[in-house]
Structure formats: structure tokens, C-alpha cells
Coordinates of N, CA and C in Angstrom, one line a residue:
M1 N 16.3 -1.3 -27.4 CA 16.0 -1.1 -26.0 C 15.1 -2.2 -25.5
P2 N 15.4 -2.8 -24.4 CA 14.6 -3.9 -23.9 C 13.2 -3.5 -23.6
V3 N 12.3 -4.5 -23.8 CA 10.9 -4.2 -23.6 C 10.6 -3.8 -22.1
K4 N 11.4 -4.4 -21.2 CA 11.2 -4.1 -19.8 C 11.3 -2.6 -19.5
Y5 N 12.3 -1.9 -20.1 CA 12.5 -0.5 -19.9 C 11.4 0.3 -20.6
I6 N 10.9 -0.2 -21.7 CA 9.8 0.6 -22.4 C 8.6 0.5 -21.5
R7 N 8.3 -0.7 -20.9 CA 7.1 -0.8 -20.0 C 7.3 0.0 -18.8
N8 N 8.5 0.1 -18.2 CA 8.7 0.9 -17.1 C 8.4 2.4 -17.4
A9 N 8.9 2.8 -18.5 CA 8.6 4.2 -19.0 C 7.1 4.4 -19.2
Y10 N 6.4 3.4 -19.7 CA 5.0 3.5 -19.9 C 4.2 3.7 -18.6
E11 N 4.6 2.8 -17.6 CA 4.0 2.9 -16.3 C 4.3 4.3 -15.6
A12 N 5.5 4.8 -15.8 CA 5.8 6.1 -15.2 C 5.0 7.2 -15.9
A13 N 4.8 7.1 -17.2 CA 4.0 8.1 -17.9 C 2.5 8.0 -17.5
L14 N 2.0 6.8 -17.2 CA 0.6 6.8 -16.6 C 0.6 7.4 -15.3
T15 N 1.6 7.2 -14.4 CA 1.6 7.8 -13.1 C 1.6 9.3 -13.2
M16 N 2.5 9.9 -14.1 CA 2.6 11.3 -14.2 C 1.3 11.9 -14.9
T17 N 0.7 11.2 -15.7 CA -0.6 11.6 -16.3 C -1.6 11.8 -15.2
A18 N -1.7 10.8 -14.3 CA -2.7 10.9 -13.2 C -2.3 12.1 -12.2
V19 N -1.0 12.2 -12.0 CA -0.6 13.3 -11.1 C -0.9 14.7 -11.7
L20 N -0.6 14.9 -13.0 CA -0.9 16.1 -13.7 C -2.4 16.4 -13.7
L21 N -3.2 15.4 -13.9 CA -4.6 15.6 -13.9 C -5.1 16.0 -12.6
S22 N -4.6 15.3 -11.5 CA -5.0 15.7 -10.2 C -4.5 17.1 -9.8
Y23 N -3.3 17.4 -10.2 CA -2.8 18.8 -9.9 C -3.6 19.8 -10.6
S24 N -4.0 19.6 -11.9 CA -4.8 20.6 -12.6 C -6.1 20.8 -11.9
L25 N -6.8 19.7 -11.5 CA -8.1 19.9 -10.9 C -8.0 20.5 -9.5
A26 N -6.9 20.2 -8.8 CA -6.7 20.8 -7.5 C -6.4 22.3 -7.6
L27 N -5.7 22.6 -8.7 CA -5.4 24.0 -8.9 C -6.6 24.8 -9.2
W28 N -7.5 24.2 -10.0 CA -8.8 24.9 -10.3 C -9.6 25.0 -9.0
L29 N -9.6 24.0 -8.2 CA -10.4 24.0 -7.0 C -9.8 25.0 -6.0
E30 N -8.5 25.2 -6.0 CA -7.9 26.2 -5.1 C -8.3 27.6 -5.5
D31 N -8.4 27.8 -6.8 CA -8.8 29.2 -7.3 C -10.3 29.4 -7.0
V32 N -11.1 28.4 -7.3 CA -12.6 28.6 -7.1 C -13.0 28.8 -5.7
A33 N -12.4 27.9 -4.8 CA -12.8 27.9 -3.4 C -11.9 28.7 -2.5
A34 N -10.9 29.4 -3.1 CA -9.9 30.2 -2.3 C -9.2 29.3 -1.2
L35 N -8.7 28.2 -1.6 CA -8.0 27.3 -0.7 C -6.6 27.7 -0.6
H36 N -5.9 27.1 0.4 CA -4.5 27.3 0.5 C -3.7 26.4 -0.5
T37 N -2.5 26.9 -0.8 CA -1.7 26.1 -1.8 C -1.3 24.7 -1.3
D38 N -1.5 24.4 0.0 CA -1.1 23.1 0.4 C -2.0 22.0 -0.2
V39 N -3.2 22.4 -0.7 CA -4.0 21.4 -1.3 C -3.4 20.8 -2.6
L40 N -2.5 21.6 -3.2 CA -1.8 21.1 -4.4 C -0.8 20.0 -4.1
V41 N -0.1 20.3 -3.0 CA 0.9 19.3 -2.5 C 0.2 18.0 -2.0
L42 N -0.9 18.2 -1.3 CA -1.6 17.1 -0.8 C -2.2 16.2 -2.0
A43 N -2.7 16.9 -3.0 CA -3.2 16.1 -4.2 C -2.1 15.4 -4.9
V44 N -1.0 16.0 -5.1 CA 0.2 15.3 -5.8 C 0.7 14.2 -4.9
A45 N 0.8 14.4 -3.6 CA 1.4 13.3 -2.8 C 0.4 12.1 -2.7
L46 N -0.8 12.3 -2.6 CA -1.8 11.2 -2.6 C -1.9 10.5 -3.9
T47 N -1.9 11.2 -5.0 CA -2.0 10.6 -6.3 C -0.8 9.8 -6.7
L48 N 0.4 10.4 -6.3 CA 1.6 9.7 -6.7 C 1.8 8.3 -6.0
T49 N 1.4 8.3 -4.7 CA 1.5 7.1 -3.9 C 0.4 6.1 -4.3
L50 N -0.8 6.7 -4.5 CA -2.0 5.8 -4.8 C -1.8 5.1 -6.2
A51 N -1.2 5.8 -7.2 CA -1.0 5.3 -8.5 C -0.2 4.0 -8.5
R52 N 0.7 3.9 -7.6 CA 1.6 2.7 -7.5 C 0.9 1.6 -6.8
T53 N 0.2 1.9 -5.7 CA -0.5 0.8 -4.9 C -1.7 0.3 -5.6
Q54 N -2.4 1.1 -6.5 CA -3.6 0.6 -7.1 C -3.5 0.1 -8.5
R55 N -2.3 0.0 -9.0 CA -2.1 -0.4 -10.4 C -2.7 -1.7 -10.7
T56 N -2.6 -2.7 -9.8 CA -3.1 -4.0 -10.1 C -4.4 -4.3 -9.3
A57 N -5.0 -3.3 -8.7 CA -6.2 -3.5 -7.9 C -7.4 -3.9 -8.7
D58 N -8.2 -4.7 -8.2 CA -9.5 -5.0 -8.9 C -10.5 -3.9 -8.5
A59 N -11.8 -4.2 -9.0 CA -12.8 -3.2 -8.8 C -13.1 -3.0 -7.3
R60 N -13.1 -4.2 -6.5 CA -13.3 -4.1 -5.1 C -12.2 -3.3 -4.4
G61 N -11.0 -3.5 -4.8 CA -9.9 -2.7 -4.2 C -10.0 -1.2 -4.5
R62 N -10.4 -0.9 -5.7 CA -10.5 0.5 -6.0 C -11.7 1.2 -5.3
L63 N -12.8 0.4 -5.2 CA -13.9 0.9 -4.4 C -13.6 1.2 -3.0
M64 N -12.8 0.2 -2.4 CA -12.3 0.4 -1.0 C -11.5 1.6 -0.9
A65 N -10.6 1.9 -1.9 CA -9.8 3.1 -1.8 C -10.6 4.4 -1.9
C66 N -11.7 4.4 -2.7 CA -12.5 5.5 -2.8 C -13.3 5.8 -1.6
V67 N -13.6 4.8 -0.8 CA -14.3 4.9 0.5 C -13.3 5.3 1.6
L68 N -12.2 4.6 1.7 CA -11.3 4.8 2.8 C -10.4 6.1 2.7
L69 N -9.9 6.3 1.5 CA -8.9 7.4 1.4 C -9.4 8.7 1.7
P70 N -10.6 9.2 1.3 CA -11.1 10.5 1.7 C -11.2 10.6 3.2
A71 N -11.8 9.6 3.8 CA -12.0 9.7 5.3 C -10.6 9.7 6.0
L72 N -9.7 8.9 5.5 CA -8.4 8.9 6.1 C -7.6 10.2 5.9
A73 N -7.8 10.8 4.7 CA -7.1 12.0 4.4 C -7.7 13.1 5.4
G74 N -9.0 13.1 5.6 CA -9.5 14.1 6.6 C -9.0 13.8 8.0
A75 N -9.0 12.6 8.4 CA -8.5 12.2 9.7 C -7.0 12.7 9.9
A76 N -6.2 12.5 8.8 CA -4.8 12.9 8.9 C -4.7 14.4 9.0
T77 N -5.6 15.2 8.4 CA -5.6 16.6 8.5 C -6.0 17.0 9.9
L78 N -6.9 16.3 10.5 CA -7.2 16.6 12.0 C -6.0 16.3 12.8
L79 N -5.3 15.2 12.5 CA -4.1 14.9 13.2 C -3.0 16.0 13.0
G80 N -3.0 16.6 11.8 CA -2.1 17.8 11.6 C -2.5 18.9 12.5
H81 N -3.8 19.2 12.7 CA -4.2 20.2 13.7 C -3.7 19.9 15.1
L82 N -3.8 18.6 15.5 CA -3.4 18.2 16.8 C -1.9 18.4 17.0
I83 N -1.2 18.0 16.0 CA 0.3 18.2 16.1 C 0.7 19.7 16.2
A84 N -0.1 20.5 15.5 CA 0.2 22.0 15.5 C -0.1 22.6 16.9
D85 N -1.2 22.1 17.5 CA -1.6 22.7 18.8 C -1.0 22.0 20.0
H86 N -0.8 20.7 19.9 CA -0.2 20.0 21.1 C 0.8 19.0 20.5
Y87 N 2.0 19.4 20.4 CA 3.0 18.6 19.6 C 3.2 17.2 20.2
A88 N 3.4 17.2 21.5 CA 3.7 15.9 22.2 C 2.6 14.9 22.0
L89 N 1.4 15.3 22.3 CA 0.2 14.4 22.1 C 0.0 14.1 20.6
G90 N 0.2 15.0 19.7 CA 0.0 14.7 18.3 C 1.1 13.7 17.8
A91 N 2.3 13.9 18.3 CA 3.4 13.0 17.9 C 3.1 11.6 18.4
A92 N 2.6 11.4 19.6 CA 2.2 10.1 20.1 C 1.1 9.5 19.3
V93 N 0.1 10.3 19.0 CA -1.0 9.7 18.2 C -0.5 9.3 16.8
F94 N 0.4 10.1 16.2 CA 0.9 9.8 14.9 C 1.7 8.5 14.9
T95 N 2.5 8.3 16.0 CA 3.2 7.0 16.1 C 2.3 5.8 16.2
L96 N 1.2 6.0 17.0 CA 0.3 4.9 17.0 C -0.4 4.7 15.7
A97 N -0.8 5.7 15.0 CA -1.5 5.6 13.7 C -0.6 5.0 12.7
I98 N 0.7 5.3 12.6 CA 1.5 4.7 11.6 C 1.9 3.3 11.9
S99 N 1.7 2.9 13.2 CA 2.0 1.5 13.6 C 0.8 0.6 13.3
L100 N -0.4 1.1 13.4 CA -1.6 0.3 13.2 C -1.7 -0.4 11.8
P101 N -1.3 0.3 10.7 CA -1.4 -0.5 9.4 C -0.5 -1.7 9.4
I102 N 0.7 -1.6 10.1 CA 1.6 -2.7 10.2 C 1.0 -3.9 11.0
W103 N 0.3 -3.5 12.1 CA -0.2 -4.5 13.0 C -1.4 -5.3 12.4
I104 N -2.2 -4.6 11.6 CA -3.4 -5.3 11.1 C -3.1 -6.2 9.9
R105 N -1.9 -6.2 9.4 CA -1.5 -7.1 8.3 C -1.6 -8.5 8.6
R106 N -1.6 -8.9 9.9 CA -1.7 -10.3 10.2 C -3.1 -10.9 10.0
F107 N -4.1 -10.0 9.7 CA -5.4 -10.5 9.5 C -5.8 -10.8 8.1
G108 N -4.8 -10.8 7.2 CA -5.1 -11.3 5.8 C -4.8 -10.3 4.8
P109 N -5.0 -10.7 3.5 CA -4.7 -9.8 2.4 C -5.6 -8.5 2.3
A110 N -6.9 -8.7 2.7 CA -7.7 -7.5 2.7 C -7.3 -6.5 3.7
A111 N -6.9 -6.9 4.9 CA -6.4 -6.0 5.9 C -5.1 -5.4 5.5
T112 N -4.3 -6.2 4.8 CA -3.0 -5.6 4.3 C -3.2 -4.5 3.3
K113 N -4.2 -4.6 2.4 CA -4.5 -3.6 1.5 C -5.1 -2.3 2.2
A114 N -5.9 -2.6 3.1 CA -6.5 -1.5 3.9 C -5.4 -0.7 4.7
G115 N -4.4 -1.5 5.2 CA -3.3 -0.9 5.9 C -2.4 0.0 5.0
T116 N -2.3 -0.5 3.8 CA -1.5 0.3 2.8 C -2.2 1.6 2.5
L117 N -3.5 1.6 2.4 CA -4.2 2.8 2.2 C -4.2 3.7 3.4
M118 N -4.1 3.2 4.6 CA -4.0 4.0 5.8 C -2.7 4.8 5.8
T119 N -1.7 4.2 5.3 CA -0.4 4.9 5.4 C -0.3 6.1 4.4
L120 N -1.0 6.1 3.4 CA -0.9 7.1 2.4 C -1.1 8.5 2.9
P121 N -2.3 8.8 3.6 CA -2.5 10.1 4.2 C -1.5 10.5 5.2
L122 N -1.0 9.5 6.0 CA 0.0 9.8 7.0 C 1.4 10.2 6.4
V123 N 1.7 9.5 5.3 CA 2.9 10.0 4.6 C 2.7 11.4 4.0
A124 N 1.5 11.6 3.4 CA 1.3 13.0 2.9 C 1.3 14.0 4.0
L125 N 0.9 13.6 5.2 CA 1.0 14.6 6.3 C 2.4 15.0 6.6
L126 N 3.4 14.1 6.4 CA 4.8 14.5 6.6 C 5.2 15.6 5.5
V127 N 4.6 15.5 4.3 CA 4.9 16.4 3.2 C 4.1 17.7 3.4
V128 N 2.9 17.6 3.9 CA 2.0 18.8 4.0 C 1.7 18.9 5.5
P129 N 2.6 19.4 6.4 CA 2.2 19.4 7.8 C 1.2 20.4 8.2
G130 N 1.0 21.5 7.4 CA 0.1 22.5 7.7 C -1.3 22.2 7.2
P131 N -2.4 22.6 7.8 CA -3.7 22.4 7.4 C -4.1 23.1 6.1
A132 N -4.7 22.5 5.2 CA -5.1 23.1 3.9 C -6.5 23.7 4.1
L133 N -6.6 25.0 4.4 CA -7.8 25.6 4.7 C -8.0 26.9 3.8
P134 N -9.2 27.3 3.6 CA -9.5 28.6 3.0 C -9.0 29.7 4.0
P135 N -8.6 30.8 3.5 CA -8.1 31.9 4.4 C -9.0 32.2 5.5
G136 N -10.3 32.3 5.3 CA -11.2 32.7 6.3 C -11.8 31.6 7.2
A137 N -11.4 30.3 6.9 CA -12.0 29.2 7.6 C -10.9 28.5 8.4
Q138 N -11.1 28.4 9.7 CA -10.1 27.7 10.5 C -10.7 26.6 11.4
S139 N -11.9 26.1 11.1 CA -12.5 25.1 11.8 C -12.0 23.7 11.4
A140 N -11.9 22.8 12.3 CA -11.4 21.4 12.0 C -12.4 20.7 11.0
L141 N -13.7 21.0 11.1 CA -14.6 20.3 10.2 C -14.4 20.8 8.8
V142 N -14.2 22.0 8.6 CA -13.9 22.5 7.2 C -12.6 21.9 6.7
S143 N -11.6 21.8 7.5 CA -10.3 21.2 7.1 C -10.5 19.8 6.7
W144 N -11.3 19.0 7.5 CA -11.6 17.6 7.2 C -12.3 17.5 5.9
G145 N -13.3 18.4 5.6 CA -14.0 18.3 4.4 C -13.2 18.5 3.1
W146 N -12.4 19.5 3.2 CA -11.6 19.8 2.0 C -10.5 18.7 1.7
S147 N -9.9 18.2 2.8 CA -9.0 17.1 2.6 C -9.7 15.8 2.1
A148 N -10.9 15.6 2.5 CA -11.6 14.4 2.0 C -11.9 14.6 0.5
V149 N -12.2 15.9 0.1 CA -12.5 16.1 -1.3 C -11.2 15.9 -2.1
I150 N -10.1 16.3 -1.6 CA -8.8 16.1 -2.3 C -8.5 14.6 -2.4
G151 N -8.8 13.8 -1.3 CA -8.6 12.4 -1.4 C -9.5 11.7 -2.4
L152 N -10.7 12.1 -2.5 CA -11.6 11.6 -3.5 C -11.2 12.0 -4.9
L153 N -10.7 13.2 -5.0 CA -10.2 13.7 -6.3 C -9.0 12.8 -6.8
S154 N -8.1 12.5 -5.9 CA -6.9 11.7 -6.2 C -7.4 10.3 -6.7
C155 N -8.3 9.7 -5.9 CA -8.8 8.4 -6.3 C -9.4 8.4 -7.7
G156 N -10.2 9.4 -8.0 CA -10.9 9.5 -9.3 C -9.9 9.6 -10.4
C157 N -8.8 10.5 -10.2 CA -7.8 10.7 -11.3 C -7.1 9.4 -11.6
V158 N -6.6 8.7 -10.5 CA -5.9 7.4 -10.7 C -6.8 6.4 -11.3
W159 N -8.0 6.3 -10.9 CA -8.9 5.3 -11.5 C -9.1 5.6 -12.9
L160 N -9.4 6.9 -13.3 CA -9.7 7.2 -14.7 C -8.5 6.9 -15.6
V161 N -7.3 7.3 -15.2 CA -6.1 7.0 -16.0 C -5.8 5.6 -16.2
Q162 N -5.8 4.8 -15.1 CA -5.4 3.4 -15.1 C -6.5 2.6 -15.8
M163 N -7.8 2.8 -15.6 CA -8.8 2.1 -16.3 C -8.8 2.4 -17.8
S164 N -8.5 3.6 -18.2 CA -8.4 3.9 -19.6 C -7.2 3.2 -20.2
A165 N -6.1 3.2 -19.5 CA -4.9 2.5 -20.0 C -5.1 1.0 -20.1
D166 N -5.9 0.4 -19.2 CA -6.1 -1.0 -19.3 C -7.0 -1.4 -20.5
R167 N -7.9 -0.4 -20.9 CA -8.7 -0.7 -22.0 C -8.1 -0.3 -23.4
L168 N -7.3 0.7 -23.4 CA -6.8 1.3 -24.7 C -5.3 1.1 -24.8
G169 N -4.6 0.8 -23.7 CA -3.1 0.8 -23.8 C -2.6 -0.5 -24.4
P170 N -1.3 -0.5 -24.7 CA -0.7 -1.7 -25.3 C -0.4 -2.8 -24.4
W171 N -0.3 -2.5 -23.1 CA 0.1 -3.5 -22.1 C -0.9 -3.6 -20.9
Q172 N -1.0 -4.7 -20.4 CA -1.8 -4.9 -19.1 C -0.8 -5.0 -17.9
P173 N -1.3 -4.5 -16.8 CA -0.3 -4.6 -15.6 C 0.0 -6.0 -15.2
D174 N 1.2 -6.2 -14.7 CA 1.6 -7.5 -14.3 C 0.8 -7.9 -13.0
P175 N 0.3 -9.1 -12.9 CA -0.4 -9.5 -11.7 C 0.5 -9.5 -10.5
E176 N -0.1 -9.3 -9.3 CA 0.6 -9.3 -8.1 C 1.2 -10.7 -7.8
P177 N 2.5 -10.8 -7.3 CA 3.0 -12.1 -7.0 C 2.3 -12.7 -5.8
D178 N 2.2 -14.0 -5.8 CA 1.6 -14.7 -4.7 C 2.4 -14.6 -3.5
R179 N 1.7 -14.3 -2.4 CA 2.4 -14.1 -1.1 C 2.3 -15.3 -0.3
P180 N 3.4 -15.7 0.4 CA 3.3 -16.9 1.2 C 2.4 -16.8 2.4
D181 N 1.9 -17.9 2.8 CA 1.1 -17.9 4.0 C 1.9 -17.5 5.2
G182 N 1.3 -17.0 6.3 CA 2.0 -16.7 7.5 C 2.2 -15.2 7.6
P183 N 2.9 -14.8 8.7 CA 3.1 -13.3 8.9 C 4.0 -12.8 7.8
P184 N 3.8 -11.5 7.5 CA 4.6 -10.8 6.4 C 6.1 -10.9 6.7
G185 N 6.9 -11.2 5.7 CA 8.3 -11.3 5.9 C 8.8 -12.7 6.3
C186 N 8.0 -13.6 6.5 CA 8.3 -15.0 6.9 C 8.2 -15.9 5.7
A187 N 9.2 -16.5 5.2 CA 9.2 -17.4 4.1 C 8.6 -18.7 4.6
P188 N 7.9 -19.4 3.7 CA 7.3 -20.7 4.1 C 8.4 -21.7 4.3
S189 N 8.1 -22.6 5.3 CA 9.2 -23.6 5.7 C 9.2 -24.6 4.6
P190 N 10.5 -25.0 4.2 CA 10.6 -26.0 3.1 C 10.0 -27.4 3.5
A191 N 9.5 -28.0 2.5 CA 8.9 -29.3 2.7 C 9.9 -30.4 3.1
P192 N 9.6 -31.3 3.9 CA 10.6 -32.4 4.2 C 11.0 -33.2 2.9
A193 N 12.2 -33.7 2.9 CA 12.7 -34.4 1.7 C 11.9 -35.7 1.5
W194 N 11.3 -36.2 2.6 CA 10.6 -37.5 2.4 C 9.1 -37.4 2.2
R195 N 8.6 -36.1 2.0 CA 7.2 -35.9 1.8 C 6.8 -36.6 0.5
G196 N 5.7 -37.3 0.6 CA 5.2 -38.0 -0.6 C 5.6 -39.5 -0.6
R197 N 6.5 -39.9 0.3 CA 7.0 -41.3 0.4 C 6.6 -41.8 1.7
W198 N 6.1 -43.0 1.8 CA 5.7 -43.7 3.0 C 6.1 -45.1 3.0
P199 N 6.7 -45.7 4.0 CA 7.1 -45.0 5.2 C 8.3 -44.1 4.9
P200 N 8.6 -43.1 5.8 CA 9.7 -42.3 5.6 C 11.0 -43.1 5.8
P201 N 12.1 -42.6 5.2 CA 13.4 -43.3 5.4 C 13.8 -43.4 6.9
S202 N 14.3 -44.6 7.3 CA 14.7 -44.7 8.7 C 16.0 -44.2 8.9
L203 N 16.3 -43.7 10.1 CA 17.6 -43.2 10.5 C 18.6 -44.3 10.7
P204 N 19.9 -44.1 10.6 CA 20.8 -45.1 10.9 C 20.8 -45.5 12.4
P205 N 21.1 -46.7 12.8 CA 21.1 -47.1 14.2 C 22.1 -46.3 15.0
S206 N 21.7 -46.0 16.2 CA 22.6 -45.2 17.1 C 23.7 -46.2 17.6
P207 N 24.9 -45.7 17.8 CA 26.0 -46.5 18.4 C 25.7 -47.1 19.7
S208 N 24.8 -46.4 20.5 CA 24.6 -46.8 21.9 C 23.4 -47.8 22.0
D209 N 22.7 -48.1 20.9 CA 21.5 -48.9 21.1 C 21.8 -50.4 21.0
G210 N 23.1 -50.8 20.6 CA 23.5 -52.2 20.6 C 22.9 -52.9 19.4
S211 N 22.4 -52.2 18.4 CA 21.9 -52.9 17.2 C 23.0 -53.4 16.3
S212 N 22.7 -54.3 15.4 CA 23.7 -54.9 14.5 C 23.8 -54.1 13.2
S213 N 24.9 -54.1 12.6 CA 25.1 -53.5 11.3 C 24.6 -54.4 10.2
T214 N 24.0 -53.9 9.2 CA 23.5 -54.8 8.2 C 24.6 -55.1 7.2
T215 N 25.7 -54.4 7.2 CA 26.8 -54.6 6.2 C 27.8 -55.5 6.8
T216 N 28.2 -55.5 8.0 CA 29.3 -56.3 8.6 C 28.8 -57.4 9.4
G217 N 27.5 -57.4 9.9 CA 27.0 -58.4 10.7 C 27.4 -58.3 12.1
R218 N 28.1 -57.2 12.5 CA 28.6 -57.0 13.8 C 28.0 -55.7 14.4
G219 N 28.0 -55.6 15.7 CA 27.5 -54.4 16.3 C 28.5 -53.2 16.2
W220 N 28.1 -52.1 16.6 CA 29.0 -50.9 16.6 C 30.0 -51.1 17.7
S221 N 31.2 -50.8 17.3 CA 32.3 -50.8 18.3 C 32.7 -49.5 18.8

């Protein structure tokens, strides 16, 4: 079996380990705090997507995820309340929110990573449209708080599994490929063939300029 397939299976096993750990902790939290079962789906959705995007992240990127993802998960839950109460307005806000991460990519690699984190709770909102609330609590503040806890829980599980694998595992993650400068999706323009030579090669004389040919000694006919 090629080493590539073994490494792919290894990375998939790490992802499933993080997902199962997050699921187990969310299941315990659901029983202790009498939460709705939607917290389980939210934890799995966030952990599954975060494990892929954070595999090659450095300490700064992981810290940014631990700060942004809980707040964004809570904001996505508030957006779920808005969609449930006012569908047209909530759908418009959701469209703007899902477009913002794409728009901010033009501001550099850090903004691109932040935009990727912003999309994770919005994608999870499509999987978990209902608010994850305790049976007796229906306030938006309580909903935001529990969703933020689940977001922080997902970050912790992904961080623990991946950092342990980096220290104890047989392979290190492949580094991210270098991205070309400019807007996303635009390949860098090829260098001119004469770059590095000076003066650049001259163009052949135009037939209309009346210049003489160097090979025949006569002008263009």
C-alpha cells in the first residue's frame, strides 16, 4: 500500500479522534446541563470542519481560532433565532454574513484565515438550524453562551489531538503550499522571456517604416 494512502488514513483517524472526543464531552455536558440534543450535532460539525482547517496552523492561528470561534458560534446561534422569528430578514443577514469572509480575503493571509473561521459556524448553522437551548431557557443570551462553550470545546479537542499527534505521531503535517500574490484565484503573470537580459531583444522592422533588411540589403517590398 502506498505511503500516501497510509498517511491519509492516519489524518482521517486523527480527525475522527477529535470528533469522538468532542462528541463525548458534549454528550456529558448535555446530560449535566439538560441541554438540547442539537449541541451534539453542533459540536461534531464544528470539530469536523475545524480539524481540517487547523491541521497546519501555528500557535498564533490556533489561538485566533480559540478566540474567534466561540464568539462566532454564539453569533451564528443568534442568527438562527433571527431566521426562526423573521425568516426574510434572517436570510438576508445570513447572505451578507456568508459573503463577508470571501470579501475580506483581499486583505492578506491573516484575513483569509479569519474568514475561514467565520464560515465554520455558518456552515454548522445549516446543519443545526434550531437553537441549542436548555428546555427551560429560551433567552438569546443563554443560547449564545452555550454555543460559545461548544465552540471552545471543539477548539480544545482539535488542539489536544493534533498537538499530541505532532509530538508523538509518526508523521508531521505537510506545510501549506505557497499562495501567489494577488487576489485569490488569480495566477501570477508569467515573467517576460527577456527578463534578466539587457537590452531586450529588438523587434523586427515594420514593413511600413522603410528600413533596410540586414540580410538582403534591400528594403521591404
